[in-house]
PDB file of C-alpha atoms in Angstrom:
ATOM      1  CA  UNK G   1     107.206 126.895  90.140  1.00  0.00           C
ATOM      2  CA  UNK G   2     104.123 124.803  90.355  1.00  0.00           C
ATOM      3  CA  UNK G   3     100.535 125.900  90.056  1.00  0.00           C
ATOM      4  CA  UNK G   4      96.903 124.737  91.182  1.00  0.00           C
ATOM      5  CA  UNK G   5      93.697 126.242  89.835  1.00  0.00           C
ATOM      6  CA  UNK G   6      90.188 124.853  90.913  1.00  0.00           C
ATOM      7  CA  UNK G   7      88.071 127.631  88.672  1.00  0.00           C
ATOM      8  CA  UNK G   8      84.963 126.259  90.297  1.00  0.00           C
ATOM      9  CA  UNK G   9      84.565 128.344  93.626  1.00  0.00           C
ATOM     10  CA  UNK G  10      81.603 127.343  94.601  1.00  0.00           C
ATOM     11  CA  UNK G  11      79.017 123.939  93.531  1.00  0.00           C
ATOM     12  CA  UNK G  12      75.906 122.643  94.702  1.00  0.00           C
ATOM     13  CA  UNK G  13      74.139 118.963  93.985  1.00  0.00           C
ATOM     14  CA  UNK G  14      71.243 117.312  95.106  1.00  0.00           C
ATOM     15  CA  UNK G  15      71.404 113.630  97.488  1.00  0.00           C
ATOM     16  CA  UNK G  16      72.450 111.078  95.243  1.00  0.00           C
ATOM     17  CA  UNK G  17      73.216 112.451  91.917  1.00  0.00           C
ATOM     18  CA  UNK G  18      76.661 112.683  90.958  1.00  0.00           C
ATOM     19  CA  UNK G  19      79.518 115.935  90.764  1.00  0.00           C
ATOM     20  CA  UNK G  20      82.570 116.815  89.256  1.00  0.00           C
ATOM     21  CA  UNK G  21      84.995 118.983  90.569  1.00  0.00           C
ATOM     22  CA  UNK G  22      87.511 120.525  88.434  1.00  0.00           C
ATOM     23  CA  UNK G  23      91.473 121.222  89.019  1.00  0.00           C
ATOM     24  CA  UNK G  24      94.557 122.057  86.474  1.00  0.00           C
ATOM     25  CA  UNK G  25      97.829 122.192  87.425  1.00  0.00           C
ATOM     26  CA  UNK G  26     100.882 123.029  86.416  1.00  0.00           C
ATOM     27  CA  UNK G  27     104.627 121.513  87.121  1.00  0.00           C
ATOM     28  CA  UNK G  28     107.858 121.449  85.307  1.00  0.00           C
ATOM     29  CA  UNK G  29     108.218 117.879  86.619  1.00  0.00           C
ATOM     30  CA  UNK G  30     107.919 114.784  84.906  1.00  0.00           C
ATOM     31  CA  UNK G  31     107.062 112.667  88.319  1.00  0.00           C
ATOM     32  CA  UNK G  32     104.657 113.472  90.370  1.00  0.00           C
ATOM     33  CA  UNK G  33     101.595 113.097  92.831  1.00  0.00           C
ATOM     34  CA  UNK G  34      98.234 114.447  92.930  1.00  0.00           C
ATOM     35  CA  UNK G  35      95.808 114.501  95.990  1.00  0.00           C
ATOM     36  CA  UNK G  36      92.204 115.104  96.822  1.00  0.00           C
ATOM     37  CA  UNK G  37      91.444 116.554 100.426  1.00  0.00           C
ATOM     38  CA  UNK G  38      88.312 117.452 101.646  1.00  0.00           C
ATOM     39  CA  UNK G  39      88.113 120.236 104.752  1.00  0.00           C
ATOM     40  CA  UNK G  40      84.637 119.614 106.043  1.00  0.00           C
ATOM     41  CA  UNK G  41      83.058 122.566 109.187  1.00  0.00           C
ATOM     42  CA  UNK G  42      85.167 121.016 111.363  1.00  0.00           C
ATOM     43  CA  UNK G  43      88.379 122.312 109.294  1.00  0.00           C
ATOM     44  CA  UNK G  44      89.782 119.234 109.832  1.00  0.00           C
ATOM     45  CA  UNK G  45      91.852 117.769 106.561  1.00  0.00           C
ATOM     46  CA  UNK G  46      91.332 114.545 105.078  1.00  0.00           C
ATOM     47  CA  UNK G  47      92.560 112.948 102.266  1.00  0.00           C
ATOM     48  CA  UNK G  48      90.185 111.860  99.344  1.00  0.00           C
ATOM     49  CA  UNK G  49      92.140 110.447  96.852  1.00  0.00           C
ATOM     50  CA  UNK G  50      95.547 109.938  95.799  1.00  0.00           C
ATOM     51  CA  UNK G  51      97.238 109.947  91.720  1.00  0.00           C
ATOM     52  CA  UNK G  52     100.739 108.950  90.760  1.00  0.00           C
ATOM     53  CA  UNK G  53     101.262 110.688  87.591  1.00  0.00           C
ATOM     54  CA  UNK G  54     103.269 107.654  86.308  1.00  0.00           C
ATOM     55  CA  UNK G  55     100.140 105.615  86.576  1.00  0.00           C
ATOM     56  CA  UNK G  56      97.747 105.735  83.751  1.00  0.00           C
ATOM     57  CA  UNK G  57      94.959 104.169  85.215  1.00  0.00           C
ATOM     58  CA  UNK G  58      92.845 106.515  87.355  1.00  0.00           C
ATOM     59  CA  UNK G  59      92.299 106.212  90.946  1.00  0.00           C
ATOM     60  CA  UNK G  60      88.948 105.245  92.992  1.00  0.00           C
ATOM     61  CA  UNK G  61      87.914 105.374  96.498  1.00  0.00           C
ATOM     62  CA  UNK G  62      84.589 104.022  97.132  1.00  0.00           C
ATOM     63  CA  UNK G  63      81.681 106.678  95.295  1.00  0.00           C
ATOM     64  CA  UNK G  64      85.099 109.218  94.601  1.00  0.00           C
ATOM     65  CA  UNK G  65      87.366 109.104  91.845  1.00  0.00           C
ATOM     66  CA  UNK G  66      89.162 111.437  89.459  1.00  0.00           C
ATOM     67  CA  UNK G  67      89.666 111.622  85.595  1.00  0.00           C
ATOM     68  CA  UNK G  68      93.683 112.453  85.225  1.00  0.00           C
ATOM     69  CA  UNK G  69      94.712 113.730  81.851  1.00  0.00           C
ATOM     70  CA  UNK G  70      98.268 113.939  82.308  1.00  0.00           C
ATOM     71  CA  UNK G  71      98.695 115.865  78.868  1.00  0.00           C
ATOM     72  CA  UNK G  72      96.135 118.650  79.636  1.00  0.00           C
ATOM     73  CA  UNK G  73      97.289 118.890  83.174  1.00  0.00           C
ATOM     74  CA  UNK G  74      94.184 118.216  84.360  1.00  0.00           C
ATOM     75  CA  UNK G  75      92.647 116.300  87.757  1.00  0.00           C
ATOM     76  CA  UNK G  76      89.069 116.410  88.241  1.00  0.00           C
ATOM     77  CA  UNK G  77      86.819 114.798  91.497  1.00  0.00           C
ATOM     78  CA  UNK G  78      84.093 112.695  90.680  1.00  0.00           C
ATOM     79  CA  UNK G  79      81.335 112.183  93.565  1.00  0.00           C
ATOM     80  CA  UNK G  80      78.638 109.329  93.145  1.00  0.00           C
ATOM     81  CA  UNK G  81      75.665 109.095  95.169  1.00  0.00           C
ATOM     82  CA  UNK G  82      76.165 112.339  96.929  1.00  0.00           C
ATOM     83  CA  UNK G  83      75.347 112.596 100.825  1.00  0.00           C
ATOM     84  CA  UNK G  84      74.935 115.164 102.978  1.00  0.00           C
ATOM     85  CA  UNK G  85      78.108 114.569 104.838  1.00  0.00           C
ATOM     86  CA  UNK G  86      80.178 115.419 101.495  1.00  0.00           C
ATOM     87  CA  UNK G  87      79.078 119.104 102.419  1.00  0.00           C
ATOM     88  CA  UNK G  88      82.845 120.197 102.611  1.00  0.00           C
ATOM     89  CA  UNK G  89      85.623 122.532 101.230  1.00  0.00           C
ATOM     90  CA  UNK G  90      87.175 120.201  98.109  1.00  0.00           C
ATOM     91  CA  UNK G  91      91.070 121.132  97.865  1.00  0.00           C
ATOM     92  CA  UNK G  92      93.020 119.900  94.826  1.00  0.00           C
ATOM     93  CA  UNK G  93      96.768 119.212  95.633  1.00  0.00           C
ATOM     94  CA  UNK G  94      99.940 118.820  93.689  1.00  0.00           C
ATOM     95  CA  UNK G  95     103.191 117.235  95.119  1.00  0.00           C
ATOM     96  CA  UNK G  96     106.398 117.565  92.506  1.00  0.00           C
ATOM     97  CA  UNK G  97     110.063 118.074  93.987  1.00  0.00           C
ATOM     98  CA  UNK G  98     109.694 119.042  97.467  1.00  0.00           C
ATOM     99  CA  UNK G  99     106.457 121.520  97.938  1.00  0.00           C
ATOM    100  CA  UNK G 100     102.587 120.557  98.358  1.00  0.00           C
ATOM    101  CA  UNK G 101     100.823 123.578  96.501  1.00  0.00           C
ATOM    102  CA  UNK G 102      97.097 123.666  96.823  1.00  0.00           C
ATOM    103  CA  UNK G 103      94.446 124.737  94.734  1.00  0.00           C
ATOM    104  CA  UNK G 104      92.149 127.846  95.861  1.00  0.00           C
ATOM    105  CA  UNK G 105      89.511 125.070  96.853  1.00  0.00           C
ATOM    106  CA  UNK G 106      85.644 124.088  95.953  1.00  0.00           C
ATOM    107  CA  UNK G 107      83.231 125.040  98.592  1.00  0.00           C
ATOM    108  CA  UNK G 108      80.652 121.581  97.774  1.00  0.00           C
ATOM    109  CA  UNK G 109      76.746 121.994  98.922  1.00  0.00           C
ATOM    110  CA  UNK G 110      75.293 118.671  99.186  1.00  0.00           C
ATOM    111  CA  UNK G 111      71.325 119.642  99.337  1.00  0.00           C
ATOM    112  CA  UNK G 112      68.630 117.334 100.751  1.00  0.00           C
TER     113      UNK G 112
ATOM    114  CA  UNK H   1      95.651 105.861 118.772  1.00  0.00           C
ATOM    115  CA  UNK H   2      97.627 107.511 116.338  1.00  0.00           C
ATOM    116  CA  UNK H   3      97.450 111.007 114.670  1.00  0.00           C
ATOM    117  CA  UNK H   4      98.405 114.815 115.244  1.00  0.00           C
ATOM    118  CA  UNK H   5      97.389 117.266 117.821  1.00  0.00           C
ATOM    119  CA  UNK H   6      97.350 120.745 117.512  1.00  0.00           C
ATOM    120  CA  UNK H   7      96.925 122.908 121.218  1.00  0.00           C
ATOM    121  CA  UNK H   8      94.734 125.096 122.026  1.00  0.00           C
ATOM    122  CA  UNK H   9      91.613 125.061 119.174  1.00  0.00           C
ATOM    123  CA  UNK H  10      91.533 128.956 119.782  1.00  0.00           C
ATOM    124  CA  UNK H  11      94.141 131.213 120.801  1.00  0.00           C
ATOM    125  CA  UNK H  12      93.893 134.925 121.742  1.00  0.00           C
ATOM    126  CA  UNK H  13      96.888 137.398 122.055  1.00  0.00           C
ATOM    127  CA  UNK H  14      97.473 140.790 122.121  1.00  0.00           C
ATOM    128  CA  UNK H  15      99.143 142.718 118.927  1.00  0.00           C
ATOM    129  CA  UNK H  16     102.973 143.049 119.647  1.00  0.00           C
ATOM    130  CA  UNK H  17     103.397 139.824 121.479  1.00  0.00           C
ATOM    131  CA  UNK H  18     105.002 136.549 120.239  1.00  0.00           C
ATOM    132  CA  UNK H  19     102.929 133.211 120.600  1.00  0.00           C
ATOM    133  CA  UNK H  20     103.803 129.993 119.878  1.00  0.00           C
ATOM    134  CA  UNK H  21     101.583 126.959 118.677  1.00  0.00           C
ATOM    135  CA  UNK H  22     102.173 123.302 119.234  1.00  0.00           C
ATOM    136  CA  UNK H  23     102.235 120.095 117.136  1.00  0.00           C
ATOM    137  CA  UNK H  24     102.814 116.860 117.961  1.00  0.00           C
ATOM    138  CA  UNK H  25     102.484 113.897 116.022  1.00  0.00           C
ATOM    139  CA  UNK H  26     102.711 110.245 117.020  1.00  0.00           C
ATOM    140  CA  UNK H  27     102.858 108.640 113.541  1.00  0.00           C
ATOM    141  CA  UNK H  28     107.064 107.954 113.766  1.00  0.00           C
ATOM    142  CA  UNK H  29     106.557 110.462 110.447  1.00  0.00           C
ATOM    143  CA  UNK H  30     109.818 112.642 109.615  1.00  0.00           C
ATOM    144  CA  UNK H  31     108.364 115.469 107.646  1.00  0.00           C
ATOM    145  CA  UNK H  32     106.486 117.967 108.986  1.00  0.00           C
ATOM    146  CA  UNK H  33     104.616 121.504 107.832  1.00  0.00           C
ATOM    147  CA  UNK H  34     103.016 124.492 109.019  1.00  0.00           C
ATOM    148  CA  UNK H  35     100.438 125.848 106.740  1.00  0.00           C
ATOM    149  CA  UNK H  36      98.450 129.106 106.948  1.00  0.00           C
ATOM    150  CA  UNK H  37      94.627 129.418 105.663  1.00  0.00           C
ATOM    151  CA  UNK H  38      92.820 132.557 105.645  1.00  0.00           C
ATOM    152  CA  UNK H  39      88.886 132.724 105.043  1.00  0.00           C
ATOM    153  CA  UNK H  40      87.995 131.423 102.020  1.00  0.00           C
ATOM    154  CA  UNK H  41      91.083 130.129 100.674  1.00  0.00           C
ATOM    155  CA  UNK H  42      93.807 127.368 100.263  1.00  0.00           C
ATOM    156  CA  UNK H  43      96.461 126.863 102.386  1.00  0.00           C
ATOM    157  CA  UNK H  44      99.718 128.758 102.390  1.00  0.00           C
ATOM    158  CA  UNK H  45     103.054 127.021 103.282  1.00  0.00           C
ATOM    159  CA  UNK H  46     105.038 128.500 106.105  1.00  0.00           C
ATOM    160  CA  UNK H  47     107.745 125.948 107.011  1.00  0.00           C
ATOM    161  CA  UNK H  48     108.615 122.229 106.744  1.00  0.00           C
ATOM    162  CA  UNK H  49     111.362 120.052 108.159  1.00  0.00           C
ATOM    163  CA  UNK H  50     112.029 116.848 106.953  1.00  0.00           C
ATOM    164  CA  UNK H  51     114.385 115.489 109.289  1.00  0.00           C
ATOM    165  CA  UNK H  52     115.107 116.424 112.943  1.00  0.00           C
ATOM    166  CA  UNK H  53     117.445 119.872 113.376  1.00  0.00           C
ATOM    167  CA  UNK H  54     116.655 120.894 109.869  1.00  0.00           C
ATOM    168  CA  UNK H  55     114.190 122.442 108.729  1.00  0.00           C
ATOM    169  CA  UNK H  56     113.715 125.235 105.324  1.00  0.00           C
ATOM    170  CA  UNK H  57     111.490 128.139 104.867  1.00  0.00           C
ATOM    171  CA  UNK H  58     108.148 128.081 102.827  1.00  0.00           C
ATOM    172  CA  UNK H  59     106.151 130.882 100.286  1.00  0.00           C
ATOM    173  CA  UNK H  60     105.628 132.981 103.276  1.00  0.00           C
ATOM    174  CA  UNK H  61     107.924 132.731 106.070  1.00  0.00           C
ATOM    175  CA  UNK H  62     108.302 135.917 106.811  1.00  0.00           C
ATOM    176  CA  UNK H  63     107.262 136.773 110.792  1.00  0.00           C
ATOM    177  CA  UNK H  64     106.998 132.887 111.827  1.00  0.00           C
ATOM    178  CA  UNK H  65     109.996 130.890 113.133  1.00  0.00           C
ATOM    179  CA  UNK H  66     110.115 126.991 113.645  1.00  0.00           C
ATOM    180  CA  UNK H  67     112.512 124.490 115.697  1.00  0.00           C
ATOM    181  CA  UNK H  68     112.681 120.893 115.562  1.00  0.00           C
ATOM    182  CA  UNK H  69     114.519 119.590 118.213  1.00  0.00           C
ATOM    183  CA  UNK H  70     112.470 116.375 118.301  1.00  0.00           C
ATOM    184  CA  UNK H  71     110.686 114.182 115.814  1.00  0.00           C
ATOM    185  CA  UNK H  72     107.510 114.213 117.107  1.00  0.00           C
ATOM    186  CA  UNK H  73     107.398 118.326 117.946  1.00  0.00           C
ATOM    187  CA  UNK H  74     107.417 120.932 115.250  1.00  0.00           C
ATOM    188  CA  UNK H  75     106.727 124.035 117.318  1.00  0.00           C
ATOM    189  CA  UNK H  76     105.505 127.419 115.336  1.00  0.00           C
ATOM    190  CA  UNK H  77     106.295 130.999 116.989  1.00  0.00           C
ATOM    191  CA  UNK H  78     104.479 133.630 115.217  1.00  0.00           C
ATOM    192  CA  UNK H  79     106.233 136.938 115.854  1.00  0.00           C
ATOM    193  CA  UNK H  80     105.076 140.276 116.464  1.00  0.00           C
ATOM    194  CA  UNK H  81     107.256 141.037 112.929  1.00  0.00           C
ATOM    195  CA  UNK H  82     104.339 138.685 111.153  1.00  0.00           C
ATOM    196  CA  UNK H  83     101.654 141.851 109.846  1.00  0.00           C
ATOM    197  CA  UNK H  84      98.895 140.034 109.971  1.00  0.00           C
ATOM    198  CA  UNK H  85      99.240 136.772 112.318  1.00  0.00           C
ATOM    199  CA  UNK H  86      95.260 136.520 112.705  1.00  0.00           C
ATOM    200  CA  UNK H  87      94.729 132.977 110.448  1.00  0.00           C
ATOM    201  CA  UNK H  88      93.972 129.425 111.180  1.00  0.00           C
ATOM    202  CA  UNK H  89      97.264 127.428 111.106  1.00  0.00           C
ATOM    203  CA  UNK H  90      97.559 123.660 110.370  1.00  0.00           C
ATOM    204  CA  UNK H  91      99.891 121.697 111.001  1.00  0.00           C
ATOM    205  CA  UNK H  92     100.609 118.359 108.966  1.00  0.00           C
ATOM    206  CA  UNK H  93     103.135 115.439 108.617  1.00  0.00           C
ATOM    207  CA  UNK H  94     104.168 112.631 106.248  1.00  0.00           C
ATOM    208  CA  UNK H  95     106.420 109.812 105.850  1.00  0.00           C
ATOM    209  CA  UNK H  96     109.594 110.854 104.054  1.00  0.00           C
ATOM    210  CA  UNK H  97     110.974 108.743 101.251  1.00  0.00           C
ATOM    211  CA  UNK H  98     114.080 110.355 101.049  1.00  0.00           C
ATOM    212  CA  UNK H  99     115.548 114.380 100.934  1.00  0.00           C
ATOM    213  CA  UNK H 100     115.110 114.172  96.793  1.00  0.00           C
ATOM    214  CA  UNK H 101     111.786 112.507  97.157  1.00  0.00           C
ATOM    215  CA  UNK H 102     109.940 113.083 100.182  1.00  0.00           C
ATOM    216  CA  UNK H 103     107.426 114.952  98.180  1.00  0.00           C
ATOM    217  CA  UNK H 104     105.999 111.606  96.980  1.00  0.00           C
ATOM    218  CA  UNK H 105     104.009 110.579 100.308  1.00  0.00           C
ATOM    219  CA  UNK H 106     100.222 112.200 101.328  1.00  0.00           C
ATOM    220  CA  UNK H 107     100.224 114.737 104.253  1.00  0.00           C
ATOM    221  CA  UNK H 108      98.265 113.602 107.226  1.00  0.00           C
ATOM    222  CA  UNK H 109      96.701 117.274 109.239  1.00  0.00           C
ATOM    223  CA  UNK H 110      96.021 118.449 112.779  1.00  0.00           C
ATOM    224  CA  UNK H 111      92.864 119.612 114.017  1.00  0.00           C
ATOM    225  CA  UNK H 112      94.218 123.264 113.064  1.00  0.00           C
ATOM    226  CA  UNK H 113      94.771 126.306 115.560  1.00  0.00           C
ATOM    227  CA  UNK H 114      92.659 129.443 115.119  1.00  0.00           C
ATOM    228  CA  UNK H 115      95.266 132.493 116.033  1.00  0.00           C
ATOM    229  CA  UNK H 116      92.978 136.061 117.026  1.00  0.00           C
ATOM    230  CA  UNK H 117      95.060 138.834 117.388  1.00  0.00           C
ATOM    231  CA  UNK H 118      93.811 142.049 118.641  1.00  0.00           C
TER     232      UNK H 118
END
């Protein structure tokens, strides 16, 4: 069985300064794949960022990207520069063998 | 352009009746997933198929059925068994790498279905 725990239910930062959301996991497997999505009012999913577990170096997307420790089992969102428009649910994801488990999510507050 | 639709945005039905809620996806993707989210919390998964005429149950099948007859339609019936049907469902595909890997590839979503029963 595979687990996803984002501890953090709810966060708040001001325009422009910077966040970090948090997100442990757990899997059995040795290979596997670790997502961002953000679920803004509009409900609608998108992906944020995307980890390869085999891949040491840690991903970026623009002002987002994630510290992977791969040894504590942990995945954590970084936001730069944060705008208004990150206002969003923050889901962690984890993709080993065949399921995508999701975390409990992050509701993010992006204040003017 | 390409992507998934979900149909309608908002559906209303009476308690005791079955309904079923539409997906269709244009992205030549061979996996697909319903998911359930209730306020306030992560999604749930109900069913995925990763290739046509198959498809396997997910944490919380019980009450829902599926068919996939086509690639691009993965169809979601919510019976009057399910106890609690009253959720937004989502519906999501991905590219499949291959039945002991298709894990590996991101999951693209639908505009989501809200399901009201009363």
């Amino acid at each position: 069985a595979q687990t996803v725990t984002q501890s953090q239910p709810e966060m708040s930062v001001q325009e422009a300064e910077t966040v970090t959301l948090s997100c442990t996991y757990d899997t059995s497997e040795n290979n596997y794949y670790l997502f961002w999505y953000k679920q803004p009012p509009s409900r609608q999913m998108i992906l944020v960022i995307r980890q390869e577990a085999y891949k040491q170096q840690n991903a970026t997307e623009n002002r987002f990207s994630v510290n992977f420790q791969k040894a504590a089992k942990s995945f954590s969102l970084k936001i730069s520069d944060s705008q208004l428009g990150d206002t969003a649910m923050y889901f962690c994801a984890l993709n080993a063998g065949n399921m995508l488990t999701f975390g409990g999510g992050t509701r993010l507050m992006v204040k003017p | 352009d390409g992507g998934i639709t979900q149909s309608p945005k908002y559906l209303f039905r009476k308690e005791g009746q079955n309904v079923t809620l539409s997906c269709e996806q244009n992205l030549n993707h061979d996996a697909m997933y319903w998911y359930r989210q209730d306020p306030g919390q992560g999604l749930r998964l109900i069913y995925y198929s990763q290739i046509v005429n198959d498809f396997q149950k997910g944490d919380i099948a019980e009450g829902y059925s599926v068919s996939r007859e086509k690639k691009e339609s993965f169809p979601l019936t919510v019976t009057s068994a399910q106890k609690n049907p009253t959720a937004f469902y989502l519906c999501a595909s991905s590219r499949n790498r291959g039945l002991s890997h298709f894990g590996s590839y991101e999951q693209y979503f639908g505009p989501g279905t809200r399901l009201t029963v009363t």
